[in-house]
Short mmCIF file of C-alpha atoms in Angstrom, two decimals:
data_model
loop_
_atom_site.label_atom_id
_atom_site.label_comp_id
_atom_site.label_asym_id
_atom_site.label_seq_id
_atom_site.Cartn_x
_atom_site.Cartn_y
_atom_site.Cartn_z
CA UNK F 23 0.00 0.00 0.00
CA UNK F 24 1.52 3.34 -0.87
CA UNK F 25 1.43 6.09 1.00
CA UNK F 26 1.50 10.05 0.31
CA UNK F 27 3.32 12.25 2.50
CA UNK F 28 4.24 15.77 3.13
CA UNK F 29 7.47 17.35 2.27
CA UNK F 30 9.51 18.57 4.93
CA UNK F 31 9.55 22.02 6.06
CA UNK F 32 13.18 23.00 5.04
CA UNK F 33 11.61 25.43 2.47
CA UNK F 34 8.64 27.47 4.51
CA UNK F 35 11.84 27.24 7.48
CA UNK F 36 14.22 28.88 5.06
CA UNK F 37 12.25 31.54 3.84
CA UNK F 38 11.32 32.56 7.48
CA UNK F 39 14.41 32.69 8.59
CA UNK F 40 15.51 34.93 5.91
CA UNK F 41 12.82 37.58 6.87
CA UNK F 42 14.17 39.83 9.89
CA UNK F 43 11.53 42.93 9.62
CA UNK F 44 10.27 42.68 13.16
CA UNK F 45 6.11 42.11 13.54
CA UNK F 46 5.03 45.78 15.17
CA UNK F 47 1.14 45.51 15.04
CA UNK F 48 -1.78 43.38 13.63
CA UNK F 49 -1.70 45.15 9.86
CA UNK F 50 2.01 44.37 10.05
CA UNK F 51 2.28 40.91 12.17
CA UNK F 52 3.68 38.48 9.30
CA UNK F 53 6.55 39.83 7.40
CA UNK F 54 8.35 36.51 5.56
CA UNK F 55 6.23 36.08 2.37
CA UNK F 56 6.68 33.57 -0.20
CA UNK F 57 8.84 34.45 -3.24
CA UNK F 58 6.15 35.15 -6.63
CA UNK F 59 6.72 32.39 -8.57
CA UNK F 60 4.20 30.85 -11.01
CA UNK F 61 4.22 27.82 -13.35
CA UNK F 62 3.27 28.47 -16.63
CA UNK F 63 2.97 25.58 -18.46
CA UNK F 64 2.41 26.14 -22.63
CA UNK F 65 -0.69 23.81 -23.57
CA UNK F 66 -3.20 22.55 -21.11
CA UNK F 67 -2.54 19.57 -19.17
CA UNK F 68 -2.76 16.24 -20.12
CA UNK F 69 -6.06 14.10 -18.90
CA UNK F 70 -4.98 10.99 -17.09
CA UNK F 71 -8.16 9.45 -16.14
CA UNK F 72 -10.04 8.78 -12.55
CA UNK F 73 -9.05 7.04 -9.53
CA UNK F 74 -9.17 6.40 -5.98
CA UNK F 75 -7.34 8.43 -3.64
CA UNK F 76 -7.02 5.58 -1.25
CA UNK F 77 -6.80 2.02 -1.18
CA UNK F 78 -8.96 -0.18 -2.79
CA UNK F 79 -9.81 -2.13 0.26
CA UNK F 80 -10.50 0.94 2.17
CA UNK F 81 -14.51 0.67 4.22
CA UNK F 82 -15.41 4.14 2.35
CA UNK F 83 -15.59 2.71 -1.36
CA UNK F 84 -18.24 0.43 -0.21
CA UNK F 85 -21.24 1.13 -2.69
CA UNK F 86 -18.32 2.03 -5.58
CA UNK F 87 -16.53 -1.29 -4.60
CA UNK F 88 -20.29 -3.45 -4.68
CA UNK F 89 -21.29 -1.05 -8.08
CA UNK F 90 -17.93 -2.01 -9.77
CA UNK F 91 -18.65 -5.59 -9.01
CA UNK F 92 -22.38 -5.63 -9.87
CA UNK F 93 -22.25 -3.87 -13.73
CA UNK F 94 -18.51 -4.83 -14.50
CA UNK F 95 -17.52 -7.95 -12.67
CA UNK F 96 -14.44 -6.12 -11.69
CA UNK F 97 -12.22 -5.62 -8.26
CA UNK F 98 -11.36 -1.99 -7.48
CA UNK F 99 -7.73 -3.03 -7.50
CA UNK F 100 -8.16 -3.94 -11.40
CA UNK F 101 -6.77 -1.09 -13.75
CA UNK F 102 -9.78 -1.12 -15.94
CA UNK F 103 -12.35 -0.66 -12.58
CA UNK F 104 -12.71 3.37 -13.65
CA UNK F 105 -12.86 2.96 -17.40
CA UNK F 106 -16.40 3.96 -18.19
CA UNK F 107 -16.05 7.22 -15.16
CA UNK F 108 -12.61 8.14 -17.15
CA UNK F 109 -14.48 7.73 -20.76
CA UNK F 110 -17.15 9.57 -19.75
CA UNK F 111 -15.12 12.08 -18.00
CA UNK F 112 -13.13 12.41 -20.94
CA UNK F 113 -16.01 13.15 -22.88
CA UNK F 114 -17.81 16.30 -21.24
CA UNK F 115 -13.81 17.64 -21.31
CA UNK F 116 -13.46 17.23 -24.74
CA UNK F 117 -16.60 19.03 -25.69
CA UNK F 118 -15.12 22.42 -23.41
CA UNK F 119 -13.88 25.63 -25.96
CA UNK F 120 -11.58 26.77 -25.71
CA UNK F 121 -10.18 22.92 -24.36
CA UNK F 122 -9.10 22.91 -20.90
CA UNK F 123 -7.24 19.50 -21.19
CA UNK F 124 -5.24 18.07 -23.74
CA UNK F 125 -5.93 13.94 -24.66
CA UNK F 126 -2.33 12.24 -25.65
CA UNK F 127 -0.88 8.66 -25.20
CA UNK F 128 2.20 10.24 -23.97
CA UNK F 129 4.12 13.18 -22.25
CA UNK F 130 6.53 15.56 -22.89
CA UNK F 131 9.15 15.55 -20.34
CA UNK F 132 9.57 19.07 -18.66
CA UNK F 133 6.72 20.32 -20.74
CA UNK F 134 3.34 18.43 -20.20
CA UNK F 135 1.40 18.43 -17.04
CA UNK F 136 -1.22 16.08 -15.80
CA UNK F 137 -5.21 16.44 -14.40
CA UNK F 138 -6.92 13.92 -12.99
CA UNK F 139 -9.73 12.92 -11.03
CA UNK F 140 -9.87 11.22 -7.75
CA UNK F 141 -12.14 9.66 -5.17
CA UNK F 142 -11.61 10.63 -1.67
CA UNK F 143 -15.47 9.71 -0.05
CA UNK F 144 -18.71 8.32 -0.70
CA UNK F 145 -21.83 7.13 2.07
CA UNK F 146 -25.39 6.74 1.85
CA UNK F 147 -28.55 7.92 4.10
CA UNK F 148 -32.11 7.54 3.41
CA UNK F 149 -34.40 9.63 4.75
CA UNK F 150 -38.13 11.38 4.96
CA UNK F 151 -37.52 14.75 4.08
CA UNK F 152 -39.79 17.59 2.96
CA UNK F 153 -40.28 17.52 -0.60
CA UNK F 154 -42.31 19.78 -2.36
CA UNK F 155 -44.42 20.57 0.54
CA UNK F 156 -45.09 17.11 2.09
CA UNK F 157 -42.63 14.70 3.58
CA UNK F 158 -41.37 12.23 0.92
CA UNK F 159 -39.18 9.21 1.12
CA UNK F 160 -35.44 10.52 0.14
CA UNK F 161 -32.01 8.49 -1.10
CA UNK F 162 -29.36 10.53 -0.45
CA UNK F 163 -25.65 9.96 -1.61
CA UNK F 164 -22.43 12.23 -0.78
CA UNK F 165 -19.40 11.65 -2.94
CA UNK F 166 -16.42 13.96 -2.35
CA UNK F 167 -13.43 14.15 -4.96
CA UNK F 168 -10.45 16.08 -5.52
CA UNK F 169 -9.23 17.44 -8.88
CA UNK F 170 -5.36 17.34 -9.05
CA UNK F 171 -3.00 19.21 -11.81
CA UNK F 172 0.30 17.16 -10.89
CA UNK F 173 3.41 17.58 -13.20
CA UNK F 174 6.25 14.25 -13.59
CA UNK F 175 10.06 14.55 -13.77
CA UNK F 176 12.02 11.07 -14.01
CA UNK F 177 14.34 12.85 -11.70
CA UNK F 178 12.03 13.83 -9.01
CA UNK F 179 8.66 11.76 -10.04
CA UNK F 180 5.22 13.42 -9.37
CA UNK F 181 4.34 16.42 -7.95
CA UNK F 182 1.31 18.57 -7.19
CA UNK F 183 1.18 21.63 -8.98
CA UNK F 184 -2.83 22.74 -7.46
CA UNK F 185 -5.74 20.54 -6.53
CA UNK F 186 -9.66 21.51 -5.74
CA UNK F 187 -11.72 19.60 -3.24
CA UNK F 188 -15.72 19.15 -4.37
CA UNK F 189 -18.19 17.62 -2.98
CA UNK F 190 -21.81 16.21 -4.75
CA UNK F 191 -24.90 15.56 -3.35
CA UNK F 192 -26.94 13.13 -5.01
CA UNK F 193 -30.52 12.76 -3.99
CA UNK F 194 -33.47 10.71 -5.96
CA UNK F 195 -36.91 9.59 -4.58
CA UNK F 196 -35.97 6.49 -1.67
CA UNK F 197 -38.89 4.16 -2.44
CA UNK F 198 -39.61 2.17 0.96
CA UNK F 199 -35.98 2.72 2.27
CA UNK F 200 -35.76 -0.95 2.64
CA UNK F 201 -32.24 -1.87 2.01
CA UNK F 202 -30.89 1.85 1.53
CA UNK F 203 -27.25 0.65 0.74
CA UNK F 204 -28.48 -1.55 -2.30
CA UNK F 205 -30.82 1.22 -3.51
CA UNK F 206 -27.79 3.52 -3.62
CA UNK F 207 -25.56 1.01 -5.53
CA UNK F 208 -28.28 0.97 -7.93
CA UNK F 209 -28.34 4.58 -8.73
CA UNK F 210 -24.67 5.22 -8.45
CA UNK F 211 -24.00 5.06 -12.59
CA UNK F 212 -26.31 8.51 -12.11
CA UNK F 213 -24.25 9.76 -9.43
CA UNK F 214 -20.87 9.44 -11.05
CA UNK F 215 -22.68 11.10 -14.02
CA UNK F 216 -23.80 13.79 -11.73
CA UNK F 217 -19.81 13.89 -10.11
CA UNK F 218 -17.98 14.07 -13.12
CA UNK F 219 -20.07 17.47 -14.16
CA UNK F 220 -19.15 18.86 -10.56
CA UNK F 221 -15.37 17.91 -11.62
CA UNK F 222 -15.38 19.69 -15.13
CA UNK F 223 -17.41 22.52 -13.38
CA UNK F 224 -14.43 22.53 -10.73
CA UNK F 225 -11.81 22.26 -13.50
CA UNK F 226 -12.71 25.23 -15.48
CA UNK F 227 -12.63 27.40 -12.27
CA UNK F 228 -9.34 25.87 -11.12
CA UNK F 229 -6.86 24.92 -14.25
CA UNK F 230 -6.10 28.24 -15.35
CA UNK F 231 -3.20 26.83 -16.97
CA UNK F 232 -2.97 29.55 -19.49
CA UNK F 233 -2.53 32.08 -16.32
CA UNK F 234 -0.25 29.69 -14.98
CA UNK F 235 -0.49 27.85 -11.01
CA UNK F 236 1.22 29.15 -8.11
CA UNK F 237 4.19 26.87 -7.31
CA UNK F 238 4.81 27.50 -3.59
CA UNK F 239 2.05 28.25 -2.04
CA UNK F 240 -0.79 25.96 -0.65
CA UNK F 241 -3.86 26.46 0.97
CA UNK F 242 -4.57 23.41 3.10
CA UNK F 243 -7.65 22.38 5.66
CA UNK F 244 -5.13 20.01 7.85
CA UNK F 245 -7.70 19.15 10.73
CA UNK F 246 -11.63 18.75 11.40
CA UNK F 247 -12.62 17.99 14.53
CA UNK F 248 -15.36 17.14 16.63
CA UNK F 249 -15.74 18.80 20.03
CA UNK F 250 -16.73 16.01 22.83
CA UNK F 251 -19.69 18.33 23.82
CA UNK F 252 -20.73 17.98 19.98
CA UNK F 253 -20.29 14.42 19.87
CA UNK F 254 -21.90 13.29 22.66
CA UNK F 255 -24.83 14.90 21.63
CA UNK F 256 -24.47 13.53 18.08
CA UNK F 257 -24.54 9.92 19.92
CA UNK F 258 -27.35 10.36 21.88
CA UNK F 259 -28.91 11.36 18.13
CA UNK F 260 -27.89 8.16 16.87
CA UNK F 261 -26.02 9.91 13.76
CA UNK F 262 -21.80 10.00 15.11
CA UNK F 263 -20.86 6.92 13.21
CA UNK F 264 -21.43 8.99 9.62
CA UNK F 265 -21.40 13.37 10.94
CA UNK F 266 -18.23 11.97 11.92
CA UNK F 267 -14.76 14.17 11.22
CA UNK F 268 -13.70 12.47 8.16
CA UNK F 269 -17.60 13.40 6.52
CA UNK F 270 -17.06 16.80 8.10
CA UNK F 271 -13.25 17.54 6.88
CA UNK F 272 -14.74 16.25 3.10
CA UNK F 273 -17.71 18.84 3.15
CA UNK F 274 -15.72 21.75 4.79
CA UNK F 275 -12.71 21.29 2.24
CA UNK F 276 -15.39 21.56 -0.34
CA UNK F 277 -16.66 24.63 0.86
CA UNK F 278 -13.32 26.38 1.73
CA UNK F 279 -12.35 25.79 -1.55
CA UNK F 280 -15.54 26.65 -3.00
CA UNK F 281 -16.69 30.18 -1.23
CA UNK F 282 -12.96 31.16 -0.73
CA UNK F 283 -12.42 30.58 -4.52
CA UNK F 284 -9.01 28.94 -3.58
CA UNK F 285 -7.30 26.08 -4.88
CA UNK F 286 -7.04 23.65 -1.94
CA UNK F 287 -4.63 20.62 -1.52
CA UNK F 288 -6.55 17.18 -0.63
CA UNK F 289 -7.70 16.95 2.87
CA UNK F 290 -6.55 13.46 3.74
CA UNK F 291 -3.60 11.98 3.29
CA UNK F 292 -4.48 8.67 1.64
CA UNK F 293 -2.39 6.01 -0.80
CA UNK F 294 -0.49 7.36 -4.08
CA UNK F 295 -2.43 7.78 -7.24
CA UNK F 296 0.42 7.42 -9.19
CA UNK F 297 0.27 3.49 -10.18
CA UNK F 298 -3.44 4.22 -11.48
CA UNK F 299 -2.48 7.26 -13.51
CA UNK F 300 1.02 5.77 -14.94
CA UNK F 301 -0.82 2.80 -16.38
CA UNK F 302 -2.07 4.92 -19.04
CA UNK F 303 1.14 6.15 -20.12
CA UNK F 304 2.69 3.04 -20.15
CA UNK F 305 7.03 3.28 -19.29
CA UNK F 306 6.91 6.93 -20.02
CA UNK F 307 5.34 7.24 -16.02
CA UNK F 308 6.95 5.90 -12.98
CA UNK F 309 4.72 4.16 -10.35
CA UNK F 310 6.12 5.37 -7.26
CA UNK F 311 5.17 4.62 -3.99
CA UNK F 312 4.88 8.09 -2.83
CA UNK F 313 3.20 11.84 -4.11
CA UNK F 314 4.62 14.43 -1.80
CA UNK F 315 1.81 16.86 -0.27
CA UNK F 316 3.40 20.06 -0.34
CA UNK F 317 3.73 22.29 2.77
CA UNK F 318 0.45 24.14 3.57
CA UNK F 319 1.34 27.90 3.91
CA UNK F 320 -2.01 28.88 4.71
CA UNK F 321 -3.98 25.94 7.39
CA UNK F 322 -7.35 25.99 8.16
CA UNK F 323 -8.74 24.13 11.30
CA UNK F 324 -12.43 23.29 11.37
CA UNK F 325 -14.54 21.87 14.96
CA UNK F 326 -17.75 21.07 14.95
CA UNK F 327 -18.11 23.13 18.46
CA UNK F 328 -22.09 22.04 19.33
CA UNK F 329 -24.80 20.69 18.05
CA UNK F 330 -28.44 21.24 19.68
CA UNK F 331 -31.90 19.79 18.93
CA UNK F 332 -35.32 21.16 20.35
CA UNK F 333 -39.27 20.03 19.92
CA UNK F 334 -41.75 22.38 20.14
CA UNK F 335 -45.24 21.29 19.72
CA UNK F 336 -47.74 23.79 18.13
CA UNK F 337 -51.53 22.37 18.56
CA UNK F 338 -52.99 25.65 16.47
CA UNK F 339 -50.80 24.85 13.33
CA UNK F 340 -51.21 20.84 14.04
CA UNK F 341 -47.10 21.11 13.60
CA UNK F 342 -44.15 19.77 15.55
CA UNK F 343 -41.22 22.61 15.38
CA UNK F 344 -38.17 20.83 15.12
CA UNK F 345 -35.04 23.85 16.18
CA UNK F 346 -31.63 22.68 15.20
CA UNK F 347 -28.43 24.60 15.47
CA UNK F 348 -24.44 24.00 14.72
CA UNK F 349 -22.03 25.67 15.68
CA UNK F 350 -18.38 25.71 14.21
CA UNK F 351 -14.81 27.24 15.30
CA UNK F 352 -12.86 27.82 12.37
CA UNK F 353 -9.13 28.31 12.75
CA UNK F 354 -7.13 29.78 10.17
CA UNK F 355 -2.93 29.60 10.38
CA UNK F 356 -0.73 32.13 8.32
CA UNK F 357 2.53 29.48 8.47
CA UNK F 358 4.42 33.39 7.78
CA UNK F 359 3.15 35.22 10.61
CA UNK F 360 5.07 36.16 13.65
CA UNK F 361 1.93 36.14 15.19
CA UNK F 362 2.06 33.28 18.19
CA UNK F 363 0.98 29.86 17.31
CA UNK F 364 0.56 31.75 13.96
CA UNK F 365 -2.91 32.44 14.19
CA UNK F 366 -4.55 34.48 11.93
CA UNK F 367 -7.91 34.06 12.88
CA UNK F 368 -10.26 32.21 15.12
CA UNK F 369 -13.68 32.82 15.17
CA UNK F 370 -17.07 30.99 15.85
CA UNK F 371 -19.87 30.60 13.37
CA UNK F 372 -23.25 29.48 13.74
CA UNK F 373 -26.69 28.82 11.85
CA UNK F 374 -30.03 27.32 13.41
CA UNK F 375 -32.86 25.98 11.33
CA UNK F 376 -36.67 25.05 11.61
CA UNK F 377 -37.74 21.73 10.28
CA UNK F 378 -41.83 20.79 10.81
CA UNK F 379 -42.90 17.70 11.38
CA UNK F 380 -46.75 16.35 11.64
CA UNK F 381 -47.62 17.11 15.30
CA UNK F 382 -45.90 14.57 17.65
CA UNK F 383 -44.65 12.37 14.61
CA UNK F 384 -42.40 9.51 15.31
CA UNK F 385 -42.25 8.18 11.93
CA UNK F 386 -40.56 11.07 10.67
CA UNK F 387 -38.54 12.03 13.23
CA UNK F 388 -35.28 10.08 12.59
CA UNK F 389 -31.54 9.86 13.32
CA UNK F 390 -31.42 9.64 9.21
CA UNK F 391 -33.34 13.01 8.79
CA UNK F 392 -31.25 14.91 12.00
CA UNK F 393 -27.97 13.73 9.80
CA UNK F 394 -29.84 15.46 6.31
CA UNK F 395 -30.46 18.70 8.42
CA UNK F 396 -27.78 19.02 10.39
CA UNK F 397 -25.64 18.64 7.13
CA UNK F 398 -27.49 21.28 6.26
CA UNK F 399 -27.19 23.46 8.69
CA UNK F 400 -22.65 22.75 8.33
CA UNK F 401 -22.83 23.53 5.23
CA UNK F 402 -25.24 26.71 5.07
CA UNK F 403 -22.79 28.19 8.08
CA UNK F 404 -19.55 27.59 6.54
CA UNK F 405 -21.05 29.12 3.31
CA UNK F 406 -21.80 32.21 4.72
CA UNK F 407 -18.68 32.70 6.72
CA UNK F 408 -16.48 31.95 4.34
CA UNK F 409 -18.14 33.85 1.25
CA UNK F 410 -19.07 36.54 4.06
CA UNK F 411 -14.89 36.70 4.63
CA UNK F 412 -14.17 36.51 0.95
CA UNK F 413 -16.43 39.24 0.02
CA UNK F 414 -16.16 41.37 3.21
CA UNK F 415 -19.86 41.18 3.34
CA UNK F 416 -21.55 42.26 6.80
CA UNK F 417 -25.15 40.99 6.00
CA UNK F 418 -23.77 37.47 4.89
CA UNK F 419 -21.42 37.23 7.84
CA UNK F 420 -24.25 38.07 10.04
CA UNK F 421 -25.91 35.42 8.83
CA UNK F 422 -23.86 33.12 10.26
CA UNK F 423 -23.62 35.20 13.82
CA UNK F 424 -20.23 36.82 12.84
CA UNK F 425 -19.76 40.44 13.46
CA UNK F 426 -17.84 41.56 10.88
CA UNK F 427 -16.03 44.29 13.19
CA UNK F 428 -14.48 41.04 15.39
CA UNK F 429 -12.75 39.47 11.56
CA UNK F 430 -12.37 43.34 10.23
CA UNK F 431 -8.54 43.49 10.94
CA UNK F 432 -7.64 39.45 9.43
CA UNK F 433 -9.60 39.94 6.42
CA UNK F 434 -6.26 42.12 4.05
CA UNK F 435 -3.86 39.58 4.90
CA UNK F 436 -6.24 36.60 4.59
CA UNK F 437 -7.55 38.18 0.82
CA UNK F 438 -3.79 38.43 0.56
CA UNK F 439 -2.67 35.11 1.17
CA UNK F 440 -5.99 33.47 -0.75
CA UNK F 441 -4.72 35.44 -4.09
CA UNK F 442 -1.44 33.84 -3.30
CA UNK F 443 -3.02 30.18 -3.72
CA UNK F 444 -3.98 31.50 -6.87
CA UNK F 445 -1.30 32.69 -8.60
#
């Protein structure tokens, strides 16, 4: 099993130890910056196909695994498991003007880089959720992927040039809910149809390859967490074996990425994709053991703080008020600042959200549908902070309880280092 690792820190170390301009006050606390430099390579890169960005025995691939198996007789371990997702893949790129990959059977050394597409997580819930004004019956799948732009030297081997986390969520009428796990490997030919759009949407906002990538500096969420307040009450709601921190480092890497407008560098460190992708190339690709994660320059931290849940029975409207609320510390690290413990920012977010139920319903009122809502609720919070931060927005910040006063003095240098992910 391979493994992908970070790079040491000799190069982030060097550069701040070069920088002597003493930190006086907050507009002026992190002095060492990165050197501009930007890869600009002269076509677009060079489509190498899906994969896993994991093992193939790993617990996660579970419906992909039992799909693979069902339609193709296949192991996910076999080189030809992804053929129809690459093909297909392929296809919506090649239809893009003007092209934003390049289709070859081989590289140019020092010249051509790569893009591919890999699987980080998938899982299931079914669920009885509102649906056009009445509670319906409700299969829902997440999938979460990363896009990577990697270039190869025979001297060095792969490296990643800029990745995007994304995240899809599939949802089709649930039928009984009988048996949700074989219902979901049944519709998962739609959902990879449905993921591969989100990865060519993702790709044309993220290989500006004729602007050329930022090569050295990364924008990286490193940690998602679950407070023990949060997760005992996500127990006693029957729902902590899947709102668990690998689900919630997925969807916030997605949405960093996505309201920030950043590239982002995969959130888990998982086994190489290199074997998959050389395969295509034949000997002009080594499969090495290891792709290097560069250093993360600019860290986010994200803990699920507190969860709450509340009842409230209305007789008049014949209702059942169901009050849920997250809330989320997000942590944000400026690996330049002189700042201590680097800190750039720290601040709380939070959302709450009414869900009705028929009055004093049991039927509906499931550990499946508090997992639906209080995805919801995550992802409606970090939307609004983070777009509220990128746009410096008062009204969307105070959507998500954030004064904007309290992030005010962060936000330059945060903009700053975000356009620095860029390019």
């Amino acid at each position: 099993m391979a493994n992908v690792k970070t790079q040491g820190p000799s190069r982030r170390d060097w550069m701040v130890a070069c920088a002597s301009v003493p930190a006086w006050s907050w507009p002026l606390f992190s002095q060492a910056q990165p050197a501009a430099s930007r890869s600009r390579p002269k076509t677009p890169p060079v489509w190498t196909g899906f994969g896993l960005n994991g093992g193939a025995a790993q617990a996660r691939y579970d419906l992909t695994r039992e799909f693979v198996r069902q339609t193709r007789k296949l192991s996910l371990s076999d080189s030809k498991a992804f053929t129809e997702e690459s093909k297909h893949t392929a296809s919506l790129l090649a239809q893009l003007k003007p092209p934003l990959v390049q289709f070859k059977n081989g590289i140019e050394f020092g010249e051509d880089m790569l893009v591919g597409f890999a699987h980080d997580y998938e899982t299931t819930v079914g669920a009885r959720v509102e649906k056009d004004g009445e509670n319906a019956n409700t299969l829902f799948i997440f999938m979460s992927g990363v896009g990577l732009v990697m270039s190869f030297s025979q001297s060095t081997g792969w490296r990643i040039v800029s990745s995007f986390p994304f995240m899809l969520r599939f949802e089709r009428p649930g039928g009984d809910l009988k048996n949700v796990r074989a219902k979901a490997v049944g519709f998962m030919g739609e959902a990879y149809k449905g993921y591969a759009n989100a990865f060519v949407h993702f790709l044309g906002r993220f290989n500006k390859w004729d602007q050329g990538f930022s090569s050295n500096y990364f924008a990286r969420l490193t940690k998602a967490s679950i407070h023990p307040d949060a997760q005992a009450k996500l127990a006693s709601y029957k729902i902590d074996q899947i709102l668990n921190p690998e689900l919630l480092g997925f969807s916030s890497s997605s949405a960093i990425c996505d309201n920030l407008n950043i590239p982002l560098l995969p959130f888990q460190e998982n086994d190489a994709l290199a074997k998959r992708y050389a395969v295509k190339f034949n000997d002009d690709l080594a499969a090495q053991n290891e792709i290097a994660i560069p250093d993360a320059d600019l860290r986010f931290e994200i803990v699920l703080r507190d969860v709450g849940k509340q009842k409230i029975d209305s007789t008049q409207r014949g209702v059942t008020i169901v009050r849920r609320n997250v809330v989320i510390r997000l942590i944000v690290f400026d690996e330049f600042s002189n700042l201590p413990e680097k800190k750039l920012l720290n601040v709380l977010a939070m959302s709450t959200g009414e869900d009705r139920l028929p009055l004093q319903s049991t039927e509906d009122d499931t550990p499946e549908r508090d997992l639906v809502f209080f995805d919801r609720l995550i992802s409606r919070t970090l939307t609004n902070l983070l777009s509220g931060l990128a746009t410096q927005n008062e009204s969307t910040l105070a959507a998500a309880e954030v004064k904007k006063s309290f992030v005010e003095p962060a936000l330059p240098r945060l903009l700053e280092l975000c356009a620095k992910t860029r390019g």
